[in-house]
Amino acid sequence: MSKPLRLGVNIDHVATVRNARGGLYPDPVRAAQEALAAGADGITAHLREDRRHISDSDIDRLSALLNAEARPLNLEMAVTQEMLTIALHHRPHAVCLVPEKREERTTEGGLDVVAGHNWVTPFVSRLNEAGSRVSLFIGADPAQIEAAHRTGAAVVELHTGAYCDAVREGRPEEADREMAALAAGAAQAAALGLEVHAGHGIDYDTVTAVAAIPELMELNIGHFLIGEAIFVGLGPSIRRMRDLMDAARAGDGREGEA
Ligand code: PXP
């Protein structure tokens, strides 16, 4: 029997659409409620330094909702003093430390924990002491995984963006190489005692192979689900992803219901 695979739904891009007009809708907190009702195990939100999508008040309201529902909030944030203060105030269930560059459109690569070990480690310690489960968003690179383990973080989230791009853009050999690296990275991290998550760029075409990696405990998926919701609604968009994940775990390649 394989381990259950949790789905964290990232609701950042509901806020992106709201912020395009600067008003109050669509509301990412309402999206979080719908996502939980549709089978999400938790909600992920990235409070970026430039507040381009999720705002401080979204985090206040998401935190209140998820505490009331006893469901996990996974706060993604850069490794900065400002973000640490916010995380220590809210003490979310989980904090995922990510690299952040102002000019990027999305989180383009993993955290460089090898070079940044002495910078990252005190953040991990403070968050661990506050009771948040710390995850480091890294590439599936043996040296990064080893360094992440040495920070004292309980979790690594492996960056699936390169694999997903290679599949979408029709580069099968590269996709195979990236998938082999993800599978090896997951095995290495699990052998070190780390919990292993994965995310970035996952859609219906890429989720099956990712979800079949047996060591993975959680996937965090956002942009594709919010985009698909325009056509089918948020609940059906998430339910289909959940079905595909479950089918991949069952190892039968069954298609989820549309
Ligand atoms: N995991 C992490 C650490 C991320 O930074 C993101 C993007 O915010 C995701 C998962 C979700 O990626 P996507 O929106 O491409 O599904």
mmCIF file of C-alpha atoms and ligand atoms in Angstrom:
data_model
loop_
_atom_site.group_PDB
_atom_site.id
_atom_site.type_symbol
_atom_site.label_atom_id
_atom_site.label_comp_id
_atom_site.label_asym_id
_atom_site.label_seq_id
_atom_site.Cartn_x
_atom_site.Cartn_y
_atom_site.Cartn_z
ATOM 1 C CA MET A 1 0.000 0.000 0.000
ATOM 2 C CA SER A 2 1.622 3.301 -1.031
ATOM 3 C CA LYS A 3 1.619 6.339 1.230
ATOM 4 C CA PRO A 4 -1.175 8.894 0.840
ATOM 5 C CA LEU A 5 -0.262 11.957 -1.179
ATOM 6 C CA ARG A 6 -1.564 15.297 0.067
ATOM 7 C CA LEU A 7 -2.633 18.122 -2.233
ATOM 8 C CA GLY A 8 -1.849 21.690 -1.234
ATOM 9 C CA VAL A 9 -3.702 24.155 -3.438
ATOM 10 C CA ASN A 10 -1.880 27.421 -4.049
ATOM 11 C CA ILE A 11 -4.403 30.255 -4.321
ATOM 12 C CA ASP A 12 -1.949 33.079 -5.203
ATOM 13 C CA HIS A 13 -3.334 33.608 -8.684
ATOM 14 C CA VAL A 14 -6.853 34.255 -7.477
ATOM 15 C CA ALA A 15 -5.259 37.294 -5.858
ATOM 16 C CA THR A 16 -3.437 38.080 -9.116
ATOM 17 C CA VAL A 17 -6.792 38.410 -10.892
ATOM 18 C CA ARG A 18 -8.254 40.458 -8.030
ATOM 19 C CA ASN A 19 -5.267 42.798 -8.002
ATOM 20 C CA ALA A 20 -5.568 43.430 -11.751
ATOM 21 C CA ARG A 21 -8.493 45.691 -10.805
ATOM 22 C CA GLY A 22 -7.418 46.530 -7.279
ATOM 23 C CA GLY A 23 -10.799 45.595 -5.793
ATOM 24 C CA LEU A 24 -12.073 42.875 -3.508
ATOM 25 C CA TYR A 25 -12.875 40.022 -5.906
ATOM 26 C CA PRO A 26 -12.200 37.276 -6.690
ATOM 27 C CA ASP A 27 -11.360 36.616 -3.048
ATOM 28 C CA PRO A 28 -8.510 34.130 -2.419
ATOM 29 C CA VAL A 29 -10.031 33.231 0.957
ATOM 30 C CA ARG A 30 -13.249 32.137 -0.734
ATOM 31 C CA ALA A 31 -11.071 30.125 -3.142
ATOM 32 C CA ALA A 32 -9.383 28.493 -0.145
ATOM 33 C CA GLN A 33 -12.783 27.453 1.251
ATOM 34 C CA GLU A 34 -13.811 26.003 -2.108
ATOM 35 C CA ALA A 35 -10.472 24.226 -2.493
ATOM 36 C CA LEU A 36 -10.839 22.528 0.893
ATOM 37 C CA ALA A 37 -14.391 21.491 0.018
ATOM 38 C CA ALA A 38 -13.118 20.048 -3.277
ATOM 39 C CA GLY A 39 -10.502 17.804 -1.671
ATOM 40 C CA ALA A 40 -7.457 19.973 -1.011
ATOM 41 C CA ASP A 41 -5.638 18.857 2.143
ATOM 42 C CA GLY A 42 -4.238 22.317 2.778
ATOM 43 C CA ILE A 43 -3.779 25.778 1.342
ATOM 44 C CA THR A 44 -0.537 27.282 0.119
ATOM 45 C CA ALA A 45 0.022 31.012 -0.298
ATOM 46 C CA HIS A 46 3.157 32.963 -1.185
ATOM 47 C CA LEU A 47 3.440 36.366 0.445
ATOM 48 C CA ARG A 48 5.922 37.967 -1.912
ATOM 49 C CA GLU A 49 8.075 40.891 -0.852
ATOM 50 C CA ASP A 50 6.426 43.084 -3.512
ATOM 51 C CA ARG A 51 2.881 41.856 -2.534
ATOM 52 C CA ARG A 52 2.068 41.366 -6.221
ATOM 53 C CA HIS A 53 -0.689 38.868 -5.421
ATOM 54 C CA ILE A 54 -1.279 37.733 -1.823
ATOM 55 C CA SER A 55 -1.473 40.625 0.661
ATOM 56 C CA ASP A 56 -0.824 40.820 4.389
ATOM 57 C CA SER A 57 -4.542 40.977 5.056
ATOM 58 C CA ASP A 58 -5.066 37.840 2.909
ATOM 59 C CA ILE A 59 -2.617 36.038 5.186
ATOM 60 C CA ASP A 60 -4.494 37.327 8.263
ATOM 61 C CA ARG A 61 -7.791 36.030 6.871
ATOM 62 C CA LEU A 62 -6.362 32.743 5.545
ATOM 63 C CA SER A 63 -4.724 32.106 8.875
ATOM 64 C CA ALA A 64 -8.033 32.694 10.699
ATOM 65 C CA LEU A 65 -9.944 30.437 8.281
ATOM 66 C CA LEU A 66 -7.472 27.572 8.423
ATOM 67 C CA ASN A 67 -7.111 27.743 12.195
ATOM 68 C CA ALA A 68 -10.904 27.672 12.527
ATOM 69 C CA GLU A 69 -11.132 24.681 10.164
ATOM 70 C CA ALA A 70 -8.074 22.961 11.700
ATOM 71 C CA ARG A 71 -6.524 22.661 8.240
ATOM 72 C CA PRO A 72 -2.901 23.415 7.366
ATOM 73 C CA LEU A 73 -1.664 26.718 5.940
ATOM 74 C CA ASN A 74 1.627 26.475 4.091
ATOM 75 C CA LEU A 75 3.145 29.966 3.942
ATOM 76 C CA GLU A 76 5.713 30.378 1.189
ATOM 77 C CA MET A 77 8.160 33.186 1.815
ATOM 78 C CA ALA A 78 11.593 34.550 1.048
ATOM 79 C CA VAL A 79 14.384 34.206 3.592
ATOM 80 C CA THR A 80 14.145 37.766 4.922
ATOM 81 C CA GLN A 81 13.746 39.336 8.340
ATOM 82 C CA GLU A 82 10.445 40.959 7.355
ATOM 83 C CA MET A 83 8.933 37.608 6.337
ATOM 84 C CA LEU A 84 10.293 35.877 9.432
ATOM 85 C CA THR A 85 8.531 38.446 11.646
ATOM 86 C CA ILE A 86 5.256 37.803 9.811
ATOM 87 C CA ALA A 87 5.640 34.021 10.044
ATOM 88 C CA LEU A 88 6.464 34.173 13.757
ATOM 89 C CA HIS A 89 3.330 36.277 14.295
ATOM 90 C CA HIS A 90 1.061 33.762 12.526
ATOM 91 C CA ARG A 91 2.917 30.526 13.316
ATOM 92 C CA PRO A 92 1.392 28.695 10.347
ATOM 93 C CA HIS A 93 1.407 24.910 10.229
ATOM 94 C CA ALA A 94 4.130 25.008 7.566
ATOM 95 C CA VAL A 95 6.567 27.517 6.110
ATOM 96 C CA CYS A 96 8.245 26.914 2.772
ATOM 97 C CA LEU A 97 11.359 29.016 2.238
ATOM 98 C CA VAL A 98 11.782 30.009 -1.392
ATOM 99 C CA PRO A 99 14.207 32.164 -3.372
ATOM 100 C CA GLU A 100 12.734 35.413 -4.589
ATOM 101 C CA LYS A 101 13.868 37.886 -7.214
ATOM 102 C CA ARG A 102 11.784 40.970 -7.888
ATOM 103 C CA GLU A 103 12.135 40.769 -11.658
ATOM 104 C CA GLU A 104 11.036 37.129 -11.983
ATOM 105 C CA ARG A 105 7.511 36.217 -13.075
ATOM 106 C CA THR A 106 7.429 33.166 -10.796
ATOM 107 C CA THR A 107 9.821 31.276 -8.515
ATOM 108 C CA GLU A 108 12.294 30.319 -11.210
ATOM 109 C CA GLY A 109 14.712 28.047 -9.406
ATOM 110 C CA GLY A 110 15.295 26.437 -6.054
ATOM 111 C CA LEU A 111 16.930 27.956 -3.029
ATOM 112 C CA ASP A 112 20.736 27.708 -3.099
ATOM 113 C CA VAL A 113 21.145 26.115 0.324
ATOM 114 C CA VAL A 114 24.739 25.079 -0.404
ATOM 115 C CA ALA A 115 25.874 28.705 -0.796
ATOM 116 C CA GLY A 116 23.301 30.112 1.637
ATOM 117 C CA HIS A 117 23.594 27.533 4.398
ATOM 118 C CA ASN A 118 24.738 29.968 7.101
ATOM 119 C CA TRP A 119 22.015 32.450 6.138
ATOM 120 C CA VAL A 120 19.168 29.923 5.942
ATOM 121 C CA THR A 121 19.921 27.833 9.045
ATOM 122 C CA PRO A 122 19.005 30.451 11.702
ATOM 123 C CA PHE A 123 15.671 31.041 9.924
ATOM 124 C CA VAL A 124 14.958 27.319 10.038
ATOM 125 C CA SER A 125 15.824 27.239 13.755
ATOM 126 C CA ARG A 126 13.567 30.185 14.626
ATOM 127 C CA LEU A 127 10.650 28.719 12.691
ATOM 128 C CA ASN A 128 11.200 25.252 14.161
ATOM 129 C CA GLU A 129 11.153 26.774 17.661
ATOM 130 C CA ALA A 130 7.873 28.529 16.814
ATOM 131 C CA GLY A 131 6.341 25.169 15.890
ATOM 132 C CA SER A 132 6.093 25.655 12.114
ATOM 133 C CA ARG A 133 7.200 22.780 9.916
ATOM 134 C CA VAL A 134 9.929 24.160 7.680
ATOM 135 C CA SER A 135 10.332 23.150 4.093
ATOM 136 C CA LEU A 136 13.096 24.293 1.731
ATOM 137 C CA PHE A 137 12.202 24.662 -1.950
ATOM 138 C CA ILE A 138 15.198 23.258 -3.824
ATOM 139 C CA GLY A 139 16.214 21.621 -7.071
ATOM 140 C CA ALA A 140 16.651 17.849 -7.032
ATOM 141 C CA ASP A 141 20.406 18.178 -6.660
ATOM 142 C CA PRO A 142 22.294 15.853 -4.274
ATOM 143 C CA ALA A 143 24.398 18.667 -2.774
ATOM 144 C CA GLN A 144 21.325 20.871 -2.188
ATOM 145 C CA ILE A 145 19.443 18.011 -0.529
ATOM 146 C CA GLU A 146 22.397 17.242 1.730
ATOM 147 C CA ALA A 147 22.740 20.941 2.656
ATOM 148 C CA ALA A 148 18.988 21.237 3.290
ATOM 149 C CA HIS A 149 19.193 18.325 5.686
ATOM 150 C CA ARG A 150 21.991 20.034 7.597
ATOM 151 C CA THR A 151 19.880 23.155 8.204
ATOM 152 C CA GLY A 152 17.524 21.168 10.454
ATOM 153 C CA ALA A 153 14.519 21.590 8.137
ATOM 154 C CA ALA A 154 12.033 18.716 8.342
ATOM 155 C CA VAL A 155 10.926 18.911 4.719
ATOM 156 C CA VAL A 156 12.269 19.581 1.235
ATOM 157 C CA GLU A 157 10.021 20.567 -1.650
ATOM 158 C CA LEU A 158 11.561 19.532 -4.963
ATOM 159 C CA HIS A 159 11.144 21.991 -7.851
ATOM 160 C CA THR A 160 9.269 20.246 -10.681
ATOM 161 C CA GLY A 161 9.326 23.233 -13.065
ATOM 162 C CA ALA A 162 12.094 21.977 -15.374
ATOM 163 C CA TYR A 163 10.407 18.573 -15.751
ATOM 164 C CA CYS A 164 7.001 20.128 -16.467
ATOM 165 C CA ASP A 165 8.428 22.625 -18.981
ATOM 166 C CA ALA A 166 10.275 19.841 -20.829
ATOM 167 C CA VAL A 167 7.063 17.775 -21.102
ATOM 168 C CA ARG A 168 4.948 20.742 -22.227
ATOM 169 C CA GLU A 169 7.519 21.971 -24.707
ATOM 170 C CA GLY A 170 8.068 18.520 -26.257
ATOM 171 C CA ARG A 171 11.612 17.660 -25.096
ATOM 172 C CA PRO A 172 11.167 14.016 -24.038
ATOM 173 C CA GLU A 173 14.827 13.221 -23.371
ATOM 174 C CA GLU A 174 15.176 16.224 -21.110
ATOM 175 C CA ALA A 175 11.909 15.295 -19.412
ATOM 176 C CA ASP A 176 13.260 11.794 -18.746
ATOM 177 C CA ARG A 177 16.475 13.223 -17.289
ATOM 178 C CA GLU A 178 14.548 15.647 -15.068
ATOM 179 C CA MET A 179 12.199 12.894 -13.894
ATOM 180 C CA ALA A 180 15.149 10.622 -13.070
ATOM 181 C CA ALA A 181 16.697 13.456 -11.034
ATOM 182 C CA LEU A 182 13.407 14.045 -9.175
ATOM 183 C CA ALA A 183 13.030 10.335 -8.382
ATOM 184 C CA ALA A 184 16.650 10.056 -7.193
ATOM 185 C CA GLY A 185 16.346 13.272 -5.181
ATOM 186 C CA ALA A 186 13.176 12.067 -3.488
ATOM 187 C CA ALA A 187 14.850 8.772 -2.570
ATOM 188 C CA GLN A 188 17.957 10.560 -1.240
ATOM 189 C CA ALA A 189 15.927 13.027 0.829
ATOM 190 C CA ALA A 190 13.703 10.312 2.287
ATOM 191 C CA ALA A 191 16.769 8.220 3.178
ATOM 192 C CA LEU A 192 18.089 11.233 5.139
ATOM 193 C CA GLY A 193 14.801 11.304 7.060
ATOM 194 C CA LEU A 194 13.368 14.349 5.294
ATOM 195 C CA GLU A 195 9.712 14.528 4.321
ATOM 196 C CA VAL A 196 9.544 15.118 0.576
ATOM 197 C CA HIS A 197 7.143 17.431 -1.261
ATOM 198 C CA ALA A 198 7.132 18.625 -4.867
ATOM 199 C CA GLY A 199 5.651 21.436 -6.855
ATOM 200 C CA HIS A 200 5.790 24.065 -9.583
ATOM 201 C CA GLY A 201 4.291 23.976 -13.041
ATOM 202 C CA ILE A 202 2.294 20.769 -12.504
ATOM 203 C CA ASP A 203 -0.754 20.218 -14.750
ATOM 204 C CA TYR A 204 -2.945 17.258 -15.713
ATOM 205 C CA ASP A 205 -0.303 15.985 -18.165
ATOM 206 C CA THR A 206 2.565 16.007 -15.699
ATOM 207 C CA VAL A 207 0.914 15.095 -12.404
ATOM 208 C CA THR A 208 0.757 11.342 -12.999
ATOM 209 C CA ALA A 209 4.503 10.801 -13.332
ATOM 210 C CA VAL A 210 5.276 13.147 -10.430
ATOM 211 C CA ALA A 211 2.648 11.613 -8.131
ATOM 212 C CA ALA A 212 4.001 8.131 -8.874
ATOM 213 C CA ILE A 213 7.298 8.958 -7.101
ATOM 214 C CA PRO A 214 6.690 6.864 -4.000
ATOM 215 C CA GLU A 215 8.542 9.009 -1.423
ATOM 216 C CA LEU A 216 6.462 12.124 -2.115
ATOM 217 C CA MET A 217 4.036 13.089 0.646
ATOM 218 C CA GLU A 218 2.623 16.330 -0.767
ATOM 219 C CA LEU A 219 2.223 18.222 -4.039
ATOM 220 C CA ASN A 220 1.657 21.976 -4.131
ATOM 221 C CA ILE A 221 -0.190 23.087 -7.241
ATOM 222 C CA GLY A 222 -1.559 26.499 -8.143
ATOM 223 C CA HIS A 223 -1.377 28.300 -11.452
ATOM 224 C CA PHE A 224 -2.748 25.517 -13.656
ATOM 225 C CA LEU A 225 -5.671 24.803 -11.297
ATOM 226 C CA ILE A 226 -6.713 28.450 -11.137
ATOM 227 C CA GLY A 227 -6.438 28.756 -14.926
ATOM 228 C CA GLU A 228 -8.481 25.589 -15.478
ATOM 229 C CA ALA A 229 -11.095 26.893 -13.040
ATOM 230 C CA ILE A 230 -11.960 29.605 -15.593
ATOM 231 C CA PHE A 231 -13.308 26.856 -17.842
ATOM 232 C CA VAL A 232 -14.693 24.240 -15.454
ATOM 233 C CA GLY A 233 -14.946 25.911 -12.043
ATOM 234 C CA LEU A 234 -12.526 25.599 -9.132
ATOM 235 C CA GLY A 235 -14.109 22.530 -7.527
ATOM 236 C CA PRO A 236 -14.047 20.362 -10.693
ATOM 237 C CA SER A 237 -10.540 21.593 -11.577
ATOM 238 C CA ILE A 238 -9.206 20.471 -8.181
ATOM 239 C CA ARG A 239 -11.237 17.250 -8.036
ATOM 240 C CA ARG A 240 -9.780 16.082 -11.327
ATOM 241 C CA MET A 241 -6.242 16.768 -10.104
ATOM 242 C CA ARG A 242 -6.995 14.878 -6.885
ATOM 243 C CA ASP A 243 -8.342 11.918 -8.913
ATOM 244 C CA LEU A 244 -5.238 11.839 -11.123
ATOM 245 C CA MET A 245 -2.983 11.901 -8.051
ATOM 246 C CA ASP A 246 -4.937 9.070 -6.431
ATOM 247 C CA ALA A 247 -4.868 7.015 -9.632
ATOM 248 C CA ALA A 248 -1.096 7.522 -9.958
ATOM 249 C CA ARG A 249 -0.621 6.369 -6.376
ATOM 250 C CA ALA A 250 -2.806 3.336 -6.978
ATOM 251 C CA GLY A 251 -0.446 2.632 -9.900
ATOM 252 C CA ASP A 252 -3.253 1.913 -12.337
ATOM 253 C CA GLY A 253 -3.029 5.047 -14.503
ATOM 254 C CA ARG A 254 -6.812 5.404 -14.168
ATOM 255 C CA GLU A 255 -8.018 8.780 -15.493
ATOM 256 C CA GLY A 256 -9.897 10.868 -12.988
ATOM 257 C CA GLU A 257 -13.369 12.033 -13.828
ATOM 258 C CA ALA A 258 -13.431 15.312 -15.748
HETATM 259 N N1 PXP B 1 5.633 25.247 -4.683
HETATM 260 C C1 PXP B 1 6.359 26.373 -4.549
HETATM 261 C C2 PXP B 1 7.442 26.388 -3.519
HETATM 262 C C3 PXP B 1 6.074 27.521 -5.313
HETATM 263 O O1 PXP B 1 6.812 28.635 -5.161
HETATM 264 C C4 PXP B 1 4.995 27.486 -6.215
HETATM 265 C C5 PXP B 1 4.648 28.703 -7.007
HETATM 266 O O2 PXP B 1 4.258 29.725 -6.145
HETATM 267 C C6 PXP B 1 4.258 26.297 -6.311
HETATM 268 C C7 PXP B 1 4.612 25.185 -5.559
HETATM 269 C C8 PXP B 1 3.076 26.172 -7.235
HETATM 270 O O3 PXP B 1 3.489 26.315 -8.554
HETATM 271 P P1 PXP B 1 2.403 26.469 -9.702
HETATM 272 O O4 PXP B 1 1.620 27.714 -9.392
HETATM 273 O O5 PXP B 1 3.214 26.567 -10.941
HETATM 274 O O6 PXP B 1 1.530 25.246 -9.655
#
